[in-house]
mmCIF file of C-alpha atoms and ligand atoms in Angstrom:
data_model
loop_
_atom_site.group_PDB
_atom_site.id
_atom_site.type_symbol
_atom_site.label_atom_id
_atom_site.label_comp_id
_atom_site.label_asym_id
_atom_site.label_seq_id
_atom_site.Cartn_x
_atom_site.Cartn_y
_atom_site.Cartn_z
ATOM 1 C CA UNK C 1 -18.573 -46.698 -3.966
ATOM 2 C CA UNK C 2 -18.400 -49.361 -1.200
ATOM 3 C CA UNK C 3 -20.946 -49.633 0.782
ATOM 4 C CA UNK C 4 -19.469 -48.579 4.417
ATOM 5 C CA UNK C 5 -18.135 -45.394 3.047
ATOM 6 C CA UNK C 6 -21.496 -44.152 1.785
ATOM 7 C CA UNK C 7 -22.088 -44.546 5.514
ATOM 8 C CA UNK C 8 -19.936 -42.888 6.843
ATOM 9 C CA UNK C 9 -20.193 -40.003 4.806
ATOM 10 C CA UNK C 10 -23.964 -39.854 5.674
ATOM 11 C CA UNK C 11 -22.658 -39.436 9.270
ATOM 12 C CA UNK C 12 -20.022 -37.387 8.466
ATOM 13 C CA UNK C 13 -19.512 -33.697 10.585
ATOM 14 C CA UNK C 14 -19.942 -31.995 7.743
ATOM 15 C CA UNK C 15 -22.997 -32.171 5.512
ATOM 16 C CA UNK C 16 -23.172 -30.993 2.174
ATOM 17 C CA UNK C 17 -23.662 -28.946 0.253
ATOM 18 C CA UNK C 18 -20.284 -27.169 0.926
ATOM 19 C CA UNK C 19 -20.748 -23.233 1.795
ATOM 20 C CA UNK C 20 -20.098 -21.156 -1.435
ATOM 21 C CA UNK C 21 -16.798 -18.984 -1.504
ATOM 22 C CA UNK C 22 -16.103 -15.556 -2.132
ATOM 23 C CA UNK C 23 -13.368 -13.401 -1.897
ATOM 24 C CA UNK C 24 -12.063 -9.530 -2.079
ATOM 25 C CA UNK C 25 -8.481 -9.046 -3.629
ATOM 26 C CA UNK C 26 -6.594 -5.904 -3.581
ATOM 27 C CA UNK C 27 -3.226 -4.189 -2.457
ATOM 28 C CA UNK C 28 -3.454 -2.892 0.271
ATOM 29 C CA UNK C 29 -6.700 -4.731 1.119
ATOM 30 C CA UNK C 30 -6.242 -4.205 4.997
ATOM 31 C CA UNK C 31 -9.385 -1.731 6.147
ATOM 32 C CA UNK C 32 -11.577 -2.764 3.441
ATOM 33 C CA UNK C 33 -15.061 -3.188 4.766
ATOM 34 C CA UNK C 34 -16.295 -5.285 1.992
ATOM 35 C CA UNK C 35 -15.905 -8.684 4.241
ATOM 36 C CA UNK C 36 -17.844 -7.658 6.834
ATOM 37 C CA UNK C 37 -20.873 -6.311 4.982
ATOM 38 C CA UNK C 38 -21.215 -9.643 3.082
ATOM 39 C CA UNK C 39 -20.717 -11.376 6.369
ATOM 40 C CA UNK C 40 -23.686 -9.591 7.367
ATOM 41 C CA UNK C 41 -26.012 -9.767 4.226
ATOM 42 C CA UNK C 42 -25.023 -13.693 4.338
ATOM 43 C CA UNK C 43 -26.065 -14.194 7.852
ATOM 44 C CA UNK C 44 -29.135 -12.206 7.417
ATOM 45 C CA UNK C 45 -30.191 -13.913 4.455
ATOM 46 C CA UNK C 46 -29.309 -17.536 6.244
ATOM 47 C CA UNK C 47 -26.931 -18.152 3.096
ATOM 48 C CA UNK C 48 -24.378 -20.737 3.571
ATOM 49 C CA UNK C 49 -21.174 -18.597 2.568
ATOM 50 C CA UNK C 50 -17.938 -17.832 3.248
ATOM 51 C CA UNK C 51 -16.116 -14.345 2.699
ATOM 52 C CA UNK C 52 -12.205 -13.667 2.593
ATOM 53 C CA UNK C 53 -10.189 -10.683 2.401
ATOM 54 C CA UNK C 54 -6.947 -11.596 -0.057
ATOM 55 C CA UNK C 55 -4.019 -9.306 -0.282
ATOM 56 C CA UNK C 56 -3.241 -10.128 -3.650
ATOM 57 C CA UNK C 57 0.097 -7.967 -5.227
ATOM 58 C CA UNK C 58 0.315 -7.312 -9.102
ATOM 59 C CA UNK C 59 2.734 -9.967 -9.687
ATOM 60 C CA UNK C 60 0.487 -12.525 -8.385
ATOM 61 C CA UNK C 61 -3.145 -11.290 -10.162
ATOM 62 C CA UNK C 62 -3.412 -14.055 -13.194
ATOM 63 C CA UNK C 63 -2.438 -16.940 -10.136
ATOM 64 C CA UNK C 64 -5.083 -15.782 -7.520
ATOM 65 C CA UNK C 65 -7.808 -15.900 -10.728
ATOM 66 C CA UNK C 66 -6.325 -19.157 -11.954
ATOM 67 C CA UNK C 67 -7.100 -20.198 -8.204
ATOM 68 C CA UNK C 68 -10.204 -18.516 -7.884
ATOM 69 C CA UNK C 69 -11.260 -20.897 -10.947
ATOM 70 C CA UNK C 70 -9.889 -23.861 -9.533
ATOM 71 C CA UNK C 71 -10.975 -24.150 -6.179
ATOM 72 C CA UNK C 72 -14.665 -23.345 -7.554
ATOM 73 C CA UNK C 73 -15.111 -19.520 -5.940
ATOM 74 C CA UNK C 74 -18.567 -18.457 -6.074
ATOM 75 C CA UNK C 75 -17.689 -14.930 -7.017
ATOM 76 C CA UNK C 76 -15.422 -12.093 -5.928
ATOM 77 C CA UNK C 77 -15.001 -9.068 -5.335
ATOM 78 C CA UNK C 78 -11.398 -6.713 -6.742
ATOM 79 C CA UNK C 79 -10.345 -3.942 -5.172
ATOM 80 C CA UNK C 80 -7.303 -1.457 -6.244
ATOM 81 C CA UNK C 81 -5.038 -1.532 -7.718
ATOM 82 C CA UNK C 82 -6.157 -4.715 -9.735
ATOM 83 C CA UNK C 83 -9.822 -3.726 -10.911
ATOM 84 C CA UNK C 84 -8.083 -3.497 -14.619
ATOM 85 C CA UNK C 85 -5.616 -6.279 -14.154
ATOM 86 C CA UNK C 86 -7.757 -8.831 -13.902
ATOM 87 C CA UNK C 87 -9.879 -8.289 -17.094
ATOM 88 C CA UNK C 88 -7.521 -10.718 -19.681
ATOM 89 C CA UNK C 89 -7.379 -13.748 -16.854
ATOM 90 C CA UNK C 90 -11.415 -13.645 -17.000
ATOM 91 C CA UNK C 91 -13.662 -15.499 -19.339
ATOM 92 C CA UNK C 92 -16.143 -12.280 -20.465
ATOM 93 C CA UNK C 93 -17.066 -8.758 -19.395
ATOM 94 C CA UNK C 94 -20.903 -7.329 -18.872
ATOM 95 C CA UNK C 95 -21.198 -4.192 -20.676
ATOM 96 C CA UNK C 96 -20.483 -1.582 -17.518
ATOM 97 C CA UNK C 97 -17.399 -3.721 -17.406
ATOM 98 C CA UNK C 98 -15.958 -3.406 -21.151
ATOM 99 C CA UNK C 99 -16.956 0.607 -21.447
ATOM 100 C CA UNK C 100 -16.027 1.605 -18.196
ATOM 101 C CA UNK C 101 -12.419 -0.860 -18.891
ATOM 102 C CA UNK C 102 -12.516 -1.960 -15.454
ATOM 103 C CA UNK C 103 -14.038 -4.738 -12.950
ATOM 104 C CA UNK C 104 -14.805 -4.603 -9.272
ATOM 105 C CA UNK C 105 -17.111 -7.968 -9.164
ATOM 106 C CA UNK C 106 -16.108 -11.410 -10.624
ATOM 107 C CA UNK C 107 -19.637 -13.604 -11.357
ATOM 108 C CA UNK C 108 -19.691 -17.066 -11.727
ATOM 109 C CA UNK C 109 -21.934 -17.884 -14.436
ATOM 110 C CA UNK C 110 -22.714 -21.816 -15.990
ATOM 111 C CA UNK C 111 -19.049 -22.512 -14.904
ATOM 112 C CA UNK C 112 -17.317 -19.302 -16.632
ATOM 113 C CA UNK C 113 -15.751 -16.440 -14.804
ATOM 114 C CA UNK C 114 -17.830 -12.819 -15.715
ATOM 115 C CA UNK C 115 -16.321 -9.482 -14.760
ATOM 116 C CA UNK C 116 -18.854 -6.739 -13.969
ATOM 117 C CA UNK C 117 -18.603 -2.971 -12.784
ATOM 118 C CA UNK C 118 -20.922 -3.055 -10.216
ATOM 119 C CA UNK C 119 -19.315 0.455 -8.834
ATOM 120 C CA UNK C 120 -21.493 2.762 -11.025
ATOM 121 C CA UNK C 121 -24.546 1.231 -10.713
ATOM 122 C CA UNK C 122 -24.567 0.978 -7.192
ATOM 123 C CA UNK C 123 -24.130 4.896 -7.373
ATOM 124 C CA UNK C 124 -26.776 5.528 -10.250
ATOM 125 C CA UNK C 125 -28.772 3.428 -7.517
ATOM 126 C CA UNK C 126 -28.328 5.570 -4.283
ATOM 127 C CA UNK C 127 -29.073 8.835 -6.916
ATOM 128 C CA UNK C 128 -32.097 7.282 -8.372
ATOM 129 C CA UNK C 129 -33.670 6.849 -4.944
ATOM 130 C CA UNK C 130 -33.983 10.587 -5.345
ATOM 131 C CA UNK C 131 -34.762 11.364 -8.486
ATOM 132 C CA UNK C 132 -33.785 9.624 -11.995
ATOM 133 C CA UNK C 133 -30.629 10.598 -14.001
ATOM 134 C CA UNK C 134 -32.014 10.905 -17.685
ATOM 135 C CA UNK C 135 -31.728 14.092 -18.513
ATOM 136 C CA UNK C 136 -29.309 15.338 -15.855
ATOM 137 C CA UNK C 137 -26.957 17.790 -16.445
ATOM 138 C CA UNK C 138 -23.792 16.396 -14.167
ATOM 139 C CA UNK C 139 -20.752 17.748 -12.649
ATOM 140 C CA UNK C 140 -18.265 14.430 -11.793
ATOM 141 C CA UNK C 141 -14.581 15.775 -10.163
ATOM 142 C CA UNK C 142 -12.277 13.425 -10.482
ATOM 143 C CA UNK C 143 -11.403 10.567 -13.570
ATOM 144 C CA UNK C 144 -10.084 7.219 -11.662
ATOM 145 C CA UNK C 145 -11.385 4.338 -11.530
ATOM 146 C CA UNK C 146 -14.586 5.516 -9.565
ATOM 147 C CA UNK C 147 -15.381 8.009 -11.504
ATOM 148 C CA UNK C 148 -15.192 6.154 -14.940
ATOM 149 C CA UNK C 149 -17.684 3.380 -13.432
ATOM 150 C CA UNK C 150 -20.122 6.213 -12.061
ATOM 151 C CA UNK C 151 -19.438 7.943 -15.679
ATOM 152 C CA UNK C 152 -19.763 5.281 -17.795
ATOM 153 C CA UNK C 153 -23.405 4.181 -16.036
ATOM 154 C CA UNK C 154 -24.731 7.897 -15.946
ATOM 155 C CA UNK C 155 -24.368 7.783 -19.611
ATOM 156 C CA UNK C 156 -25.936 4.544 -20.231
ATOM 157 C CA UNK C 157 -28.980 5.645 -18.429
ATOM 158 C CA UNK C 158 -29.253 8.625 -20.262
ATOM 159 C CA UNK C 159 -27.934 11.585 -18.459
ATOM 160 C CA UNK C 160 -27.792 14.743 -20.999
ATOM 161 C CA UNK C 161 -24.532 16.149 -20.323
ATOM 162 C CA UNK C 162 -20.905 15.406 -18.041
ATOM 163 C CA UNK C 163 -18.576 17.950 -17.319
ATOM 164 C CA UNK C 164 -15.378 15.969 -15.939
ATOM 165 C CA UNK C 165 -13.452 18.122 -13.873
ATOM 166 C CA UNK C 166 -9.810 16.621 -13.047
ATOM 167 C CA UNK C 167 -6.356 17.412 -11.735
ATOM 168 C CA UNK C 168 -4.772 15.413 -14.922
ATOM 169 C CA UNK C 169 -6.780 16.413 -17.904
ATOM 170 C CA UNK C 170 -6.044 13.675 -20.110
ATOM 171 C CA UNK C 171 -7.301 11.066 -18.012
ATOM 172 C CA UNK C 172 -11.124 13.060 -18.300
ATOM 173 C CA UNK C 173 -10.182 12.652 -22.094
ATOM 174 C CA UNK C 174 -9.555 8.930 -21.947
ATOM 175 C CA UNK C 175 -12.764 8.332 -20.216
ATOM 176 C CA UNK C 176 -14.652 10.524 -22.910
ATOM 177 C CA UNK C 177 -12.923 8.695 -25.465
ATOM 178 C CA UNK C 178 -13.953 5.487 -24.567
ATOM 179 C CA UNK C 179 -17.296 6.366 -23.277
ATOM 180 C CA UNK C 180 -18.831 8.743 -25.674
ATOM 181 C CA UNK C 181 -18.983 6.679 -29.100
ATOM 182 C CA UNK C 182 -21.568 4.569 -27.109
ATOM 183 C CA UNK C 183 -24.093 6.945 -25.802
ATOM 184 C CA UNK C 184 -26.000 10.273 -26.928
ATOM 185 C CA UNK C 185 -24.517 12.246 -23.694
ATOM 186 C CA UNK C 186 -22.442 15.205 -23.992
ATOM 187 C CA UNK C 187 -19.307 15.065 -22.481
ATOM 188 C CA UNK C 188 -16.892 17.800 -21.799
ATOM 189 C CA UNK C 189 -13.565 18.295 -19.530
ATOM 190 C CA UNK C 190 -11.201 20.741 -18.079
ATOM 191 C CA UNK C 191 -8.391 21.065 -15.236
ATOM 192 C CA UNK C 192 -9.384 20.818 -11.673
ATOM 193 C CA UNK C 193 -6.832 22.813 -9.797
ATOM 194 C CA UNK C 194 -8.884 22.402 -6.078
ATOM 195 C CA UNK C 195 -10.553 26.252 -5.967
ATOM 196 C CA UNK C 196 -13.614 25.499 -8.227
ATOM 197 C CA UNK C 197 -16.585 27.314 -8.769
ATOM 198 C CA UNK C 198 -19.965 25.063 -8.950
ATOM 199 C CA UNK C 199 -22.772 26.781 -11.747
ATOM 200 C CA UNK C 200 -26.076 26.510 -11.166
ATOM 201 C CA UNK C 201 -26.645 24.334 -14.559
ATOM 202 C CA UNK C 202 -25.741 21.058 -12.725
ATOM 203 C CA UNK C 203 -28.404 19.254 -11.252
ATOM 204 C CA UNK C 204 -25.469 16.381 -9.818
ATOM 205 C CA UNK C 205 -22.414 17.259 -8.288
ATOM 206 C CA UNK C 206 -20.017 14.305 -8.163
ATOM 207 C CA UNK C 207 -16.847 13.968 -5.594
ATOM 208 C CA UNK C 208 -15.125 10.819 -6.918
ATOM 209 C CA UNK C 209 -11.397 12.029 -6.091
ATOM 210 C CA UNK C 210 -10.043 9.953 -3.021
ATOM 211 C CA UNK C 211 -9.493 13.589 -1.344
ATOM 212 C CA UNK C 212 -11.079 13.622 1.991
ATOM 213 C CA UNK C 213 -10.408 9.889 2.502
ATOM 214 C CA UNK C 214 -9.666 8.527 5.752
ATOM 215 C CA UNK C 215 -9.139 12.348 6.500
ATOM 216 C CA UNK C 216 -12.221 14.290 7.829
ATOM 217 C CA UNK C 217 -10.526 17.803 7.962
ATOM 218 C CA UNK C 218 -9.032 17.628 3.842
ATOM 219 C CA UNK C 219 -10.941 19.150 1.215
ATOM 220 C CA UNK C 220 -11.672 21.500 -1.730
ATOM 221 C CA UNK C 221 -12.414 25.089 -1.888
ATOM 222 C CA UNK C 222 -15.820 24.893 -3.653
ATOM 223 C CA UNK C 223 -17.957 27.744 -4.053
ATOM 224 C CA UNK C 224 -21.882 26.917 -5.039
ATOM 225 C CA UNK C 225 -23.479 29.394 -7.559
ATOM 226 C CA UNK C 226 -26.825 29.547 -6.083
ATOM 227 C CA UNK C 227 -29.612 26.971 -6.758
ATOM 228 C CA UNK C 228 -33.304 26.432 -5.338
ATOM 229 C CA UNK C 229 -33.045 24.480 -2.026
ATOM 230 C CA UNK C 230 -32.790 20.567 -2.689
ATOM 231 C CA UNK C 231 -32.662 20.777 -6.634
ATOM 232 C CA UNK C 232 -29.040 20.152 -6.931
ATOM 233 C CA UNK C 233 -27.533 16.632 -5.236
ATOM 234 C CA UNK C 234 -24.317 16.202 -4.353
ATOM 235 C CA UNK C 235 -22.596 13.235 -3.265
ATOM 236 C CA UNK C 236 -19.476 11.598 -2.711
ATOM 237 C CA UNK C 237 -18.012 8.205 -3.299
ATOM 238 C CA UNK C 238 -15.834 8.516 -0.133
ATOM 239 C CA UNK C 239 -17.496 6.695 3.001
ATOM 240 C CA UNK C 240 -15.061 6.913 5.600
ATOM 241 C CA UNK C 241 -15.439 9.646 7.074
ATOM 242 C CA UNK C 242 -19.143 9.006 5.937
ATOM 243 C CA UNK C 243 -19.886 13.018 6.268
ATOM 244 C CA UNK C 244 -16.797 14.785 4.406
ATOM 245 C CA UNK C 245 -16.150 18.677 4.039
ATOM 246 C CA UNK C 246 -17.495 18.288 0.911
ATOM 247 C CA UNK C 247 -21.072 16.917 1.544
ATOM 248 C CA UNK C 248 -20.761 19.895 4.196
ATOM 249 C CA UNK C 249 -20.546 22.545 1.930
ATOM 250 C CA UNK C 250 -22.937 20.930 0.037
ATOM 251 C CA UNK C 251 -25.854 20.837 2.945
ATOM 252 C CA UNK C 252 -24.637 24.256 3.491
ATOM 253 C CA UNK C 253 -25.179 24.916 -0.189
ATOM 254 C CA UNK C 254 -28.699 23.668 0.148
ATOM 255 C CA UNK C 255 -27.867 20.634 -1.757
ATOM 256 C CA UNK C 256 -29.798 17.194 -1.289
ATOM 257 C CA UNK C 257 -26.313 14.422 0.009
ATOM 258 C CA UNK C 258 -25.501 11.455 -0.797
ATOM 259 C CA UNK C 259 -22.858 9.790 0.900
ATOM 260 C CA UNK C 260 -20.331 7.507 -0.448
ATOM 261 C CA UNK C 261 -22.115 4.502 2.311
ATOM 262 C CA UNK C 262 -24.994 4.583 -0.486
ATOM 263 C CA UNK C 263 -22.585 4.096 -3.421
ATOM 264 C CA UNK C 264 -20.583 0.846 -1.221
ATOM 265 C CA UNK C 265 -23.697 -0.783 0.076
ATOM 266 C CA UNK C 266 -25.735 -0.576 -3.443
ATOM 267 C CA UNK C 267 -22.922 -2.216 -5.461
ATOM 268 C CA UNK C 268 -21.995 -5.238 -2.876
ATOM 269 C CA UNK C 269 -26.514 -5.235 -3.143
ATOM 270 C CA UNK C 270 -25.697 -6.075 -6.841
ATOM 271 C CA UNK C 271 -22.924 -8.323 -6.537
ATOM 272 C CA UNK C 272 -24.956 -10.621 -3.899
ATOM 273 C CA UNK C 273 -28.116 -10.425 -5.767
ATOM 274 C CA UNK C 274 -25.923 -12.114 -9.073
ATOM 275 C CA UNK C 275 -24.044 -14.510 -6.672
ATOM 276 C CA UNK C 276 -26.938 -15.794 -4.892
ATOM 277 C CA UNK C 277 -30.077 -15.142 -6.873
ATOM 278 C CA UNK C 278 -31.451 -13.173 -3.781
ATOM 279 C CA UNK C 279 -31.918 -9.694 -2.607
ATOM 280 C CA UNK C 280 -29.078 -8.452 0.172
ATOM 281 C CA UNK C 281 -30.454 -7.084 3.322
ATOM 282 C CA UNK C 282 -28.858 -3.819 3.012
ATOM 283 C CA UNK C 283 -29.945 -2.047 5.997
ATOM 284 C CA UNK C 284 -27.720 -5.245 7.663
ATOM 285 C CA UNK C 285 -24.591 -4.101 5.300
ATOM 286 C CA UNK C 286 -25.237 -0.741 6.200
ATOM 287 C CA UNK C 287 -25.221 -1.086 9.840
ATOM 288 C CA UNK C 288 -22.259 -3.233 9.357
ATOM 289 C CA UNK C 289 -20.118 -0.278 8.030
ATOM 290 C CA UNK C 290 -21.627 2.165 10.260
ATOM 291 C CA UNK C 291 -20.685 0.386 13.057
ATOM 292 C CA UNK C 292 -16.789 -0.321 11.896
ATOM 293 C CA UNK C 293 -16.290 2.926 11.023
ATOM 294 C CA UNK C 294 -14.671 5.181 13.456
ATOM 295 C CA UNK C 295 -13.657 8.246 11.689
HETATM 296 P P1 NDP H 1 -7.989 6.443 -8.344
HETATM 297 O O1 NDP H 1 -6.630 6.414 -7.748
HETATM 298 O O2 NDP H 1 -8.288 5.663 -9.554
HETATM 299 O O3 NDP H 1 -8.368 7.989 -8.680
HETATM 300 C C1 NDP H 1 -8.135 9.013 -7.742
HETATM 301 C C2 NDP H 1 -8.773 10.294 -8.240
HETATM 302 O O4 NDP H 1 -8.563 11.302 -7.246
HETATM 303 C C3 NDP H 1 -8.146 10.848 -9.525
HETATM 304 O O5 NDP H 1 -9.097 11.554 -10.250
HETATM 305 C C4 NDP H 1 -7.076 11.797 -8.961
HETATM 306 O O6 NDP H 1 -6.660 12.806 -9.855
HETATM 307 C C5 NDP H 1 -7.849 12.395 -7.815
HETATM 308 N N1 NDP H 1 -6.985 12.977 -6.800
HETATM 309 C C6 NDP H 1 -6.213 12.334 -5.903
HETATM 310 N N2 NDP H 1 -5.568 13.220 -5.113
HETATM 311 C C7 NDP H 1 -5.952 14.476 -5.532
HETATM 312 C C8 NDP H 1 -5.656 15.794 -5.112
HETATM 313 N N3 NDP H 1 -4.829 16.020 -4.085
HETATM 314 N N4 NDP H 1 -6.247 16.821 -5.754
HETATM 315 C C9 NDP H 1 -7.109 16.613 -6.777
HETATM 316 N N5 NDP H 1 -7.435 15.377 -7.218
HETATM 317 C C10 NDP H 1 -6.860 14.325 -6.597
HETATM 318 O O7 NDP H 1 -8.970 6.053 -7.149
HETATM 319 P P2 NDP H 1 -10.465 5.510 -7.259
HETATM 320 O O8 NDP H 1 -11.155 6.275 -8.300
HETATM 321 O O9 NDP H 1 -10.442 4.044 -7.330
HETATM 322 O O10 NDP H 1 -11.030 5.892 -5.820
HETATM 323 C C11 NDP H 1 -11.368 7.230 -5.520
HETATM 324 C C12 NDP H 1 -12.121 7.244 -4.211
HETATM 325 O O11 NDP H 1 -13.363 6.554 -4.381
HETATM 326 C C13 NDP H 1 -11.413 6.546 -3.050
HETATM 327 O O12 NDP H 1 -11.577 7.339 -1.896
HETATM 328 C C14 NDP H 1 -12.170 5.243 -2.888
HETATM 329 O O13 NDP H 1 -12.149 4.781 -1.567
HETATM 330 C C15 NDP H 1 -13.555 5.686 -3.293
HETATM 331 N N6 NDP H 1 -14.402 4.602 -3.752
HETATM 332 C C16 NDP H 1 -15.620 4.486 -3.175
HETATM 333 C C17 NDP H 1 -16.481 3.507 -3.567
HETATM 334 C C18 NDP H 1 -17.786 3.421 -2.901
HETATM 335 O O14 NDP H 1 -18.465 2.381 -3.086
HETATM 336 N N7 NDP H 1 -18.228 4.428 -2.176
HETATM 337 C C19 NDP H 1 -16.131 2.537 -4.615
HETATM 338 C C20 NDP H 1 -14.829 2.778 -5.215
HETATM 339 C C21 NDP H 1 -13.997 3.767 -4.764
HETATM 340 P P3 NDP H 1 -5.507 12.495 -10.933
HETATM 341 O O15 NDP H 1 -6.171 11.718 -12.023
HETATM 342 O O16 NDP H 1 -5.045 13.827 -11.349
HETATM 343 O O17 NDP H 1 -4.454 11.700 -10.215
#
């Protein structure tokens, strides 16, 4: 290298190293929070980093990894509709990943591209704060693609039996399908119609429909066999409205909440702490969120 450019890179603006890249794709990706609660973990943590927010459309999901590899991302976070998409453009899956057939966090790891479900365990995460899962008896509505993450990491750590409640029945039966060979829980699965009838067995109660979302009045109509005061939890995986009808009925119930906040801030938690090598400051995330929500 000659010897005046060496120079004049030392007094060059910018200074390496570069900042490391990350990225959230999805479609529609408009009004996801992810950016700004990595924006805040970063700047708490004084991590050089940038964050984007991609809209990314299925036509275009093996390009944006192709340039996700190329320019050197970091990581990344995917979003819907792409969190199963993705998987045969990526270079491995972690074990949440392959069982629960879907990836919400892309890791960087000695130059390959990792996918990882990072959805379930940052539920099991904001449950286990409580009180641990082995041995649970759980009651998850819903079978998308939150519930299979939240599913498939319930099981791995042991919970004793699932009942998967769900409008389409089959799709409870695909998750059992691919879930159950690999763990010692029992699963079983019926219709969810909306007028549902919670028994006093379950010790978890599991909203992970998308009813409710963005829409603080919308619900089901639950009724709670009754239960000794904070035995049962119930939480939800929606966040915004961060207090839904359900986790209502639930307090009302005498249930111990979780909201879905716990479930979004735990898994970005994960996804940092693999980017980075450090813990996330998620009281920062947290107040992120709480602030930009204003439903
Ligand atoms: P999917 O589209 O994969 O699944 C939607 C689920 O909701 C299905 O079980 C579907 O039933 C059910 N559903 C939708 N409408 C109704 C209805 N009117 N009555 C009964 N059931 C209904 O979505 P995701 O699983 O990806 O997301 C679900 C929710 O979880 C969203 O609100 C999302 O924002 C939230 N989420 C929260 C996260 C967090 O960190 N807190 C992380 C990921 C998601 P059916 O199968 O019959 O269609």
């Amino acid at each position: 290298m000659n010897k005046n450019y060496e120079l004049l890179c030392q007094e060059a603006v910018m200074h390496g190293p570069l900042e490391s890249l990350f990225c959230c794709i999805g479609d529609p990706v408009i009004g996801n929070p992810t950016q700004l609660m990595m924006e805040a973990t970063f700047r708490s943590m004084l991590f050089p980093a940038r964050y984007l927010t991609c809209t990314v459309t299925s036509a275009n999901v093996e390009h944006a990894i192709d340039g996700i590899k190329a320019l050197g991302f970091s990581g990344a976070n995917v979003t819907a509709p792409h969190k199963v998409a993705v998987i045969p453009f990526l270079d491995g899956l972690t074990e949440s990943a392959r069982l629960s057939g879907a990836v919400n966090c892309i890791i960087k790891q000695e130059g390959k591209y990792i996918g990882d479900n990072t959805d379930g365990k940052g539920f099991l995460t904001s449950i286990e704060l409580i009180r641990p899962v082995a041995g649970m008896h759980v009651l998850v509505i819903g079978a998308g693609g939150a519930a299979r993450a939240i599913i498939t990491e319930l099981a791995l750590h042991g919970a004793s039996s699932i009942a998967i409640a769900n409008r389409t029945v089959e799709k409870a039966q695909d998750i059992i399908d691919r879930v159950g060979p690999h763990v010692k829980t029992t699963f079983t699965k019926e219709a969810f119609t909306g007028t549902y009838t919670i028994g006093a067995q379950y010790d978890l109660v599991v909203q992970a429909t998308s009813v409710g979302l963005f829409d603080p009045g919308t619900g089901f109509d639950l009724v709670w066999e009754p239960k000794e005061e904070g035995s049962r939890i119930a939480a939800d995986v929606v966040f915004n409205p961060v207090h839904t009808q359900f986790l209502a009925s639930a307090e009302k119930a005498g249930a111990t909440i979780v909201d879905g906040l716990g479930m979004l801030v735990f898994q970005g938690a994960i996804a940092v702490t693999h980017w980075t090598g450090k813990e996330a400051n998620c009281e920062s995330m947290r107040t992120a969120l709480e602030e930009a929500f204003t439903i």
